[in-house]
PDB file of C-alpha atoms in Angstrom:
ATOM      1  CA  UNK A 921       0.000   0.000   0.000  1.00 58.00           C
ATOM      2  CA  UNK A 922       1.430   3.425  -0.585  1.00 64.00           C
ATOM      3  CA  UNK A 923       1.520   6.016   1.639  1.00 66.00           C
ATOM      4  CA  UNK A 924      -0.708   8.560   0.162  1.00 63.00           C
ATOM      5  CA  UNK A 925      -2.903   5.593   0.248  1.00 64.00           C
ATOM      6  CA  UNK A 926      -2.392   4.857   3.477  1.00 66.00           C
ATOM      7  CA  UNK A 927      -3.496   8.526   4.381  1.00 69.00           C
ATOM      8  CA  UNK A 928      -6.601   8.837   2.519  1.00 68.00           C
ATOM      9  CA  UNK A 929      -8.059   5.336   3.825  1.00 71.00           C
ATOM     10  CA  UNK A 930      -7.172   5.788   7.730  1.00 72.00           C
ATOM     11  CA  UNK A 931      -9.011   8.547   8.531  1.00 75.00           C
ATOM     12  CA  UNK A 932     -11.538   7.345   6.590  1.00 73.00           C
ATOM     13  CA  UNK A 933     -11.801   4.212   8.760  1.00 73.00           C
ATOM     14  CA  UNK A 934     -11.634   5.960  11.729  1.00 74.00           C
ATOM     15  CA  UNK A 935     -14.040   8.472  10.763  1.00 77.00           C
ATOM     16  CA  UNK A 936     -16.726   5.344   9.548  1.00 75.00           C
ATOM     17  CA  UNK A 937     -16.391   3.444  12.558  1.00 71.00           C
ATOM     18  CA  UNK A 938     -17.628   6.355  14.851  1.00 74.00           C
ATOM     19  CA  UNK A 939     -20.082   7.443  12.575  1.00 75.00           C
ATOM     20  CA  UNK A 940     -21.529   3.304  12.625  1.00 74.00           C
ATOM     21  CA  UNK A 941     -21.131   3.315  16.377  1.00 67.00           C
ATOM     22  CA  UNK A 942     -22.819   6.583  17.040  1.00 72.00           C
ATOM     23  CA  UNK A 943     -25.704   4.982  14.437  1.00 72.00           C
ATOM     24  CA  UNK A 944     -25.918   2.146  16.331  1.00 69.00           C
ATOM     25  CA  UNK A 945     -26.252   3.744  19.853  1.00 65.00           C
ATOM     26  CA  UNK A 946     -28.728   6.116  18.619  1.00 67.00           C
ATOM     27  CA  UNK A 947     -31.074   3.258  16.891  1.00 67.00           C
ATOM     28  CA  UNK A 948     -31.072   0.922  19.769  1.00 64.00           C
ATOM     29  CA  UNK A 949     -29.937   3.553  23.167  1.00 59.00           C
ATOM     30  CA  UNK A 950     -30.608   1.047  26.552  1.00 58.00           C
ATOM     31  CA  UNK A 951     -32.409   3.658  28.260  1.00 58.00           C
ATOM     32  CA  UNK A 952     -34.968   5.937  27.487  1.00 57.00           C
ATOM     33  CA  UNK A 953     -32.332   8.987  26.806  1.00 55.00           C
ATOM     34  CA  UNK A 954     -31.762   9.601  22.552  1.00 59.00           C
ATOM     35  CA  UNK A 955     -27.832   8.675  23.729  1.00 60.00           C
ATOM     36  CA  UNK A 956     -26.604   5.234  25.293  1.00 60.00           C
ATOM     37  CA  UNK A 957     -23.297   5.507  27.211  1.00 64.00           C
ATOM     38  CA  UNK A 958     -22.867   1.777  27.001  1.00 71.00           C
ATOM     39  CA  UNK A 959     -22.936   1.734  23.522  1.00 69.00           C
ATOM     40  CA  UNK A 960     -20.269   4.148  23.874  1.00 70.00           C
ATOM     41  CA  UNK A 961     -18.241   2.495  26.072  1.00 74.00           C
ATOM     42  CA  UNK A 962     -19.159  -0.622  23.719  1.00 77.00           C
ATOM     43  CA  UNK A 963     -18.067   1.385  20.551  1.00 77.00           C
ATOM     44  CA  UNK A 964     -14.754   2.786  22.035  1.00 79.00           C
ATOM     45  CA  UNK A 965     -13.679  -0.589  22.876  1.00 82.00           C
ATOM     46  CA  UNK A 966     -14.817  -1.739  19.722  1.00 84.00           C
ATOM     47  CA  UNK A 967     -12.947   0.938  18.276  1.00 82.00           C
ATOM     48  CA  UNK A 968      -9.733   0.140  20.369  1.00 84.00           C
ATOM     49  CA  UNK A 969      -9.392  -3.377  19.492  1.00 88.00           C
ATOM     50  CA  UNK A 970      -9.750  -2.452  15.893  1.00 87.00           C
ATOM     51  CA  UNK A 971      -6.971  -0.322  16.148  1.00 85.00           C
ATOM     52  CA  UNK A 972      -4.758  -2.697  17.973  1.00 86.00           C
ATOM     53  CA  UNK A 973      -5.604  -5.496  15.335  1.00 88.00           C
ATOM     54  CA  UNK A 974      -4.903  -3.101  12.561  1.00 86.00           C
ATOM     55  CA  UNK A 975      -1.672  -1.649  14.691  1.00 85.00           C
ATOM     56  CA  UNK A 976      -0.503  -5.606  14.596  1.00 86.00           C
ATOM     57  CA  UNK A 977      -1.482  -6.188  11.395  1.00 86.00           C
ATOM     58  CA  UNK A 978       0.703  -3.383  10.193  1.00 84.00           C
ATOM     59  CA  UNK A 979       3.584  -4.564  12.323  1.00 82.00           C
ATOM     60  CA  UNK A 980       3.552  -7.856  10.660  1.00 83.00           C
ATOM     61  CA  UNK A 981       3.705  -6.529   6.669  1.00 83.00           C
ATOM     62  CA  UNK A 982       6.834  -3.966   8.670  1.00 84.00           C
ATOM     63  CA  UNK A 983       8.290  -6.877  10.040  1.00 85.00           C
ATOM     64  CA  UNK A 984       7.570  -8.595   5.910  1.00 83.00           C
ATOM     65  CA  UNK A 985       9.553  -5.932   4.452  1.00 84.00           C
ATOM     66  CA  UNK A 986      12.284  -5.552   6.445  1.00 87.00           C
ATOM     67  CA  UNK A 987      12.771 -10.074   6.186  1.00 87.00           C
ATOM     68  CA  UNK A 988      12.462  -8.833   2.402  1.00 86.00           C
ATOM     69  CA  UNK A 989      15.131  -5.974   2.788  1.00 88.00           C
ATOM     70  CA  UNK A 990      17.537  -8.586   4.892  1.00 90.00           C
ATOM     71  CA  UNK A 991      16.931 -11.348   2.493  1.00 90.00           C
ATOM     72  CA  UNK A 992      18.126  -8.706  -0.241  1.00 90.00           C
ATOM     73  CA  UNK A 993      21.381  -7.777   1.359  1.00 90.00           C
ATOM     74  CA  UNK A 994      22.100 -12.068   1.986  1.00 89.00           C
ATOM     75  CA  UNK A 995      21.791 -12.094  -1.696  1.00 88.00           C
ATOM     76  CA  UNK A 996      24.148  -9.136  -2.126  1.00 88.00           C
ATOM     77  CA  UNK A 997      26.504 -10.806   0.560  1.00 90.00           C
ATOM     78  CA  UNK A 998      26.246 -14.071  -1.117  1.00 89.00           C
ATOM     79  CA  UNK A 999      27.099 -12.795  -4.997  1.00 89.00           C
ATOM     80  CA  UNK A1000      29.610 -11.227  -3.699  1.00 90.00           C
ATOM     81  CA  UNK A1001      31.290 -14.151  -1.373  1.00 90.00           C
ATOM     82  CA  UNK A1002      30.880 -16.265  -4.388  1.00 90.00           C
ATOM     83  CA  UNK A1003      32.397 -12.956  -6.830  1.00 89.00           C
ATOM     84  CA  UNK A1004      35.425 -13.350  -4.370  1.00 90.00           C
ATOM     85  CA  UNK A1005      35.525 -17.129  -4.078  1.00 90.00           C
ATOM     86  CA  UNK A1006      35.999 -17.106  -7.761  1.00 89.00           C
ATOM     87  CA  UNK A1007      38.986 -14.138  -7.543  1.00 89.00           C
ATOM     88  CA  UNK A1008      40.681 -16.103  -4.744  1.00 91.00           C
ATOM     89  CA  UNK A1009      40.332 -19.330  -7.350  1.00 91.00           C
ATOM     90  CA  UNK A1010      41.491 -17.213 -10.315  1.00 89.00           C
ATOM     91  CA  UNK A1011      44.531 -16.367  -8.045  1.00 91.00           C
ATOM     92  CA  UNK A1012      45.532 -19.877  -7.621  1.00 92.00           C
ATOM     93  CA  UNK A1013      45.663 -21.162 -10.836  1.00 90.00           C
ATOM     94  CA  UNK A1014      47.544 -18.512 -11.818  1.00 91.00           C
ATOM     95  CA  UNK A1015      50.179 -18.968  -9.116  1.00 92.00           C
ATOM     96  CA  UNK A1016      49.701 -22.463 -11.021  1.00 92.00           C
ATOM     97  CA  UNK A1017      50.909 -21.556 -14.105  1.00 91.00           C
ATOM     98  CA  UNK A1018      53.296 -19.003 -12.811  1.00 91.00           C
ATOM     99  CA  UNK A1019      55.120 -21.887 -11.146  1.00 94.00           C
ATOM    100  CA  UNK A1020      54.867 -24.004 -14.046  1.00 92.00           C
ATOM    101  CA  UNK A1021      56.067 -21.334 -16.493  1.00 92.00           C
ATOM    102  CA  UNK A1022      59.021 -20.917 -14.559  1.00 92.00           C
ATOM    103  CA  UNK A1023      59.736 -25.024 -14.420  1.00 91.00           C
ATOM    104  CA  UNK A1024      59.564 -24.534 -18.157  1.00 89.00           C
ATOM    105  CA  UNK A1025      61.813 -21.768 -18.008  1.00 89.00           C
ATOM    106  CA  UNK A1026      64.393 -23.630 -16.076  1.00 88.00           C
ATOM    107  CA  UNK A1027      64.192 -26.636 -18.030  1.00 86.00           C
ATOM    108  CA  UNK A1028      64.955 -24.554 -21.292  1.00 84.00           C
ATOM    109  CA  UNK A1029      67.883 -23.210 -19.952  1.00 83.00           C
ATOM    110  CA  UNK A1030      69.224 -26.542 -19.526  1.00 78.00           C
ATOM    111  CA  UNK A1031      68.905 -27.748 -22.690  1.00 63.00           C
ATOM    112  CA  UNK A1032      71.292 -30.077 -22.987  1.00 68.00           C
ATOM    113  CA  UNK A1033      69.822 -32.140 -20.786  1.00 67.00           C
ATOM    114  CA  UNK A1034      66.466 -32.306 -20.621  1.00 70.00           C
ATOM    115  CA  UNK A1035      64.044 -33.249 -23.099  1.00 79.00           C
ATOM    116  CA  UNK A1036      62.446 -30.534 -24.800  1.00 83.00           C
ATOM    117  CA  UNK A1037      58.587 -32.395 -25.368  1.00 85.00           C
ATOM    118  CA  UNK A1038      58.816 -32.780 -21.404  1.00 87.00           C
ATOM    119  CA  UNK A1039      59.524 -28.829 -21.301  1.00 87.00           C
ATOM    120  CA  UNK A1040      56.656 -28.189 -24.213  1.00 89.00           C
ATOM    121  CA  UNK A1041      54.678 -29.795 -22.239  1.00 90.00           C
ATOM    122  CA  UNK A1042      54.781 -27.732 -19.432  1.00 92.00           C
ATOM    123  CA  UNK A1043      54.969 -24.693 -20.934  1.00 92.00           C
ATOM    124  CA  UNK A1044      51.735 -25.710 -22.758  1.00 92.00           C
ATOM    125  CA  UNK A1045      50.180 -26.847 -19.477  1.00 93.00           C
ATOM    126  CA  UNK A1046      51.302 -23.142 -18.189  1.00 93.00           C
ATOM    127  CA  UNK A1047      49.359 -21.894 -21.257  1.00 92.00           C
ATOM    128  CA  UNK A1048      46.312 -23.788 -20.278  1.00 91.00           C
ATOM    129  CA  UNK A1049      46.113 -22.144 -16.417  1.00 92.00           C
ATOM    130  CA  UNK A1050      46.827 -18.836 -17.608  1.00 92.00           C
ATOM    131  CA  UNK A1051      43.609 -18.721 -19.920  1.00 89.00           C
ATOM    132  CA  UNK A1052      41.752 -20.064 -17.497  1.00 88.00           C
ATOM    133  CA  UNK A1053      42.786 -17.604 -14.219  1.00 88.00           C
ATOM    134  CA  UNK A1054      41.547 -14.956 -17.149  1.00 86.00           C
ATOM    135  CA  UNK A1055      44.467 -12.377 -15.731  1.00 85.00           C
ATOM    136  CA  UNK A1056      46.739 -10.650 -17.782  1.00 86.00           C
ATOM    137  CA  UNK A1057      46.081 -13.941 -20.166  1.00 85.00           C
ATOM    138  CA  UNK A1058      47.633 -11.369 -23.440  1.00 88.00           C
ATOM    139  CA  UNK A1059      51.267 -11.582 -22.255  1.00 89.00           C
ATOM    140  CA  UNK A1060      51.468 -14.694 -20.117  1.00 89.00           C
ATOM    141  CA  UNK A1061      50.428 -16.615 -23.501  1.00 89.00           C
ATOM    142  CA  UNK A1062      52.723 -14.758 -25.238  1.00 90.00           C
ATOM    143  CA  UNK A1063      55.387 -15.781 -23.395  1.00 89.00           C
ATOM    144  CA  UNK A1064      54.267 -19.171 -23.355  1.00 91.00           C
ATOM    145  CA  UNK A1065      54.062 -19.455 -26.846  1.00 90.00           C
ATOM    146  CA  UNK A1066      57.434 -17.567 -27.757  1.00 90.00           C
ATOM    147  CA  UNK A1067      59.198 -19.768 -24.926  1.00 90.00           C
ATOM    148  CA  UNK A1068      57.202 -23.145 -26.623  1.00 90.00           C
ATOM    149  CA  UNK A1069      58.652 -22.070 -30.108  1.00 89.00           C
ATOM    150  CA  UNK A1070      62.637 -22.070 -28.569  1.00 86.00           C
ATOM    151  CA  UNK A1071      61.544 -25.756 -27.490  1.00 85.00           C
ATOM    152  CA  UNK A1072      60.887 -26.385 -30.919  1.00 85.00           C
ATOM    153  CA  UNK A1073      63.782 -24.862 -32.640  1.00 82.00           C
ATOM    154  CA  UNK A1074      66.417 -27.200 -31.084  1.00 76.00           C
ATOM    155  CA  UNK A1075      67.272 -30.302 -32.946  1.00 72.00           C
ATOM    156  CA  UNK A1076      64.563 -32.637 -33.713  1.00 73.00           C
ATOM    157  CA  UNK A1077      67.186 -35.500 -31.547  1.00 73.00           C
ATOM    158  CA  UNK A1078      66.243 -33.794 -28.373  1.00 74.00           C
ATOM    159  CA  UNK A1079      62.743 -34.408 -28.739  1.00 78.00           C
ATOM    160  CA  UNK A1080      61.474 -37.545 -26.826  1.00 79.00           C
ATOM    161  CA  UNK A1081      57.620 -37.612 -26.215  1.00 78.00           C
ATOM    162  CA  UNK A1082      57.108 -40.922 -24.192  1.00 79.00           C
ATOM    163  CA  UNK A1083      54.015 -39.871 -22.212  1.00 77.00           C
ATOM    164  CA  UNK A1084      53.937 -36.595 -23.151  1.00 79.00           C
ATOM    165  CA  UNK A1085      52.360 -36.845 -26.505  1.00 84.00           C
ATOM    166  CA  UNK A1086      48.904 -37.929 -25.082  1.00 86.00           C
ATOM    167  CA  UNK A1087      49.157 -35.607 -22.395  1.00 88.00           C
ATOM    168  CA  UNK A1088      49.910 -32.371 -25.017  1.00 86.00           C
ATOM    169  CA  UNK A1089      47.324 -33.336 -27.490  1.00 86.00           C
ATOM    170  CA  UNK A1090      44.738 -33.573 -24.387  1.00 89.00           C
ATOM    171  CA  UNK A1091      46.102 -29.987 -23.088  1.00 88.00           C
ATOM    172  CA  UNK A1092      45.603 -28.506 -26.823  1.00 88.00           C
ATOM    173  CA  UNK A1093      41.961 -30.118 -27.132  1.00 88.00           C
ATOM    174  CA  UNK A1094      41.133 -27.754 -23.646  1.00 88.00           C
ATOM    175  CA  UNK A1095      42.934 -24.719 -24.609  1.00 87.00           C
ATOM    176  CA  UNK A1096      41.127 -24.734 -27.718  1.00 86.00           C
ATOM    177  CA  UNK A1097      37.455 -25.179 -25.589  1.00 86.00           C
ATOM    178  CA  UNK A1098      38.402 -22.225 -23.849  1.00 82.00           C
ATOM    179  CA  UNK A1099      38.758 -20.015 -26.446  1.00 79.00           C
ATOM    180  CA  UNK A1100      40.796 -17.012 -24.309  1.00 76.00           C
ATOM    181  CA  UNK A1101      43.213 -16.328 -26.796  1.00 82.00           C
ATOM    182  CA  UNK A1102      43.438 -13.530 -29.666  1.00 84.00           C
ATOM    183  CA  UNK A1103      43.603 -14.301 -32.907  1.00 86.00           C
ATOM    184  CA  UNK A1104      47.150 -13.012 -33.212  1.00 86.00           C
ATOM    185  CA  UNK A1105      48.253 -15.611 -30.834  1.00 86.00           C
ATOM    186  CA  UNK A1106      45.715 -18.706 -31.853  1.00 86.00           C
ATOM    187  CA  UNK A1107      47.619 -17.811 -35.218  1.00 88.00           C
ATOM    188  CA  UNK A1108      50.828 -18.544 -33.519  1.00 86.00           C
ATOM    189  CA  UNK A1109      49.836 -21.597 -31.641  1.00 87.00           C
ATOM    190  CA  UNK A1110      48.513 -23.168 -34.867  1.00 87.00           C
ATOM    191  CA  UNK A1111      51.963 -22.693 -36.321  1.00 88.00           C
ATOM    192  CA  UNK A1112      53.741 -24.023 -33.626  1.00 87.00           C
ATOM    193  CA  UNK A1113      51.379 -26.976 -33.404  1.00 88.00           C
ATOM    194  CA  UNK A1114      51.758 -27.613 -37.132  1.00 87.00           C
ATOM    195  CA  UNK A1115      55.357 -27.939 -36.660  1.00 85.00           C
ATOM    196  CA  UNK A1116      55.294 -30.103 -33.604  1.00 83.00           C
ATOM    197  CA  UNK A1117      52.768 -32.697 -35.495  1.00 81.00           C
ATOM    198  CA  UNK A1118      55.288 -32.382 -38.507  1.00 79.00           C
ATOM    199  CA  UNK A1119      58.272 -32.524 -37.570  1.00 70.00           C
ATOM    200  CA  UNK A1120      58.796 -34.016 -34.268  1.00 62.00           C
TER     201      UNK A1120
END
């Protein structure tokens, strides 16, 4: 009900309910005077009680709206507890891929002994966190890919896959699901995965 509402049907009730009690002590008065003080004293109770059911029935649509106003804010609260959930998630994978960037990164830089599928691996597995933490995804691929591309330029006699041709193809298959990469840098990826599938 709106308050203007609210205004124009009070008084209105008020004013009905001693006009009807006034009508009714007048019509049937207990004694022989035209004005019955019991029906009075009848009609102002009468009159009271009315106003204490409507005082509690106004209490309990108050008491509706404000459930209604704290059920609002829960939702608020709860978007954004699950807004931050997903940041604090985000976070981690990237510290993920950070770490396993940086594996990759070591493992290039000692190239003569480790095997370079084992370090394309990771680097593509690195590529695959930072698309899906969705933070600063531009760069972090890019230096993925450009670091994936020196794993590919070294002799094709330092490449032993073992287990880690299934694993890259499955990687590959979920990086291109996600679909977080520009087209600058899918364009690069296809050419490195071209030349992996051709030549090594």
């Amino acid at each position: 009900m709106k308050p203007h509402e609210r205004w124009a049907i009070y008084p209105l009730l008020l004013f009905s309910l001693v006009a009807s009690v006034t009508a009714i002590c007048r019509t049937c008065p207990r004694t022989e005077l035209d004005f019955d003080y019991m029906g009075l004293i009848v009609g102002i109770l009468a009159l009271l009680v009315t106003m204490l059911i409507g005082w509690q029935i106004y209490n309990a649509l108050s008491l509706e709206q404000k459930v209604s106003n704290i059920k609002k804010e829960y939702d608020g609260l709860k978007d954004k507890s699950e807004a931050l959930a997903r940041q604090q998630e985000n976070i981690k994978v990237y510290n993920e891929a950070s770490m396993e960037f940086i594996q990759g990164m070591t493992m290039l830089s000692n190239r003569n002994s480790v095997n370079l599928a084992e370090a394309y691996w990771i680097l593509s597995l690195a590529l695959l966190h930072y698309i899906e933490a969705d933070i600063d995804v531009e760069i972090n691929a890019e230096n993925c890919l450009r670091n994936m591309g020196y794993a590919l330029s070294e002799t094709p006699d330092r490449w032993h896959y073992g287990s880690h041709k299934a694993e890259i193809d499955g990687i590959m298959v979920q990086i291109w699901e996600k679909k977080g990469l520009s087209c600058r840098l899918v364009e690069i990826l296809s050419g490195l995965e071209v030349e992996r599938r051709n030549y090594r």
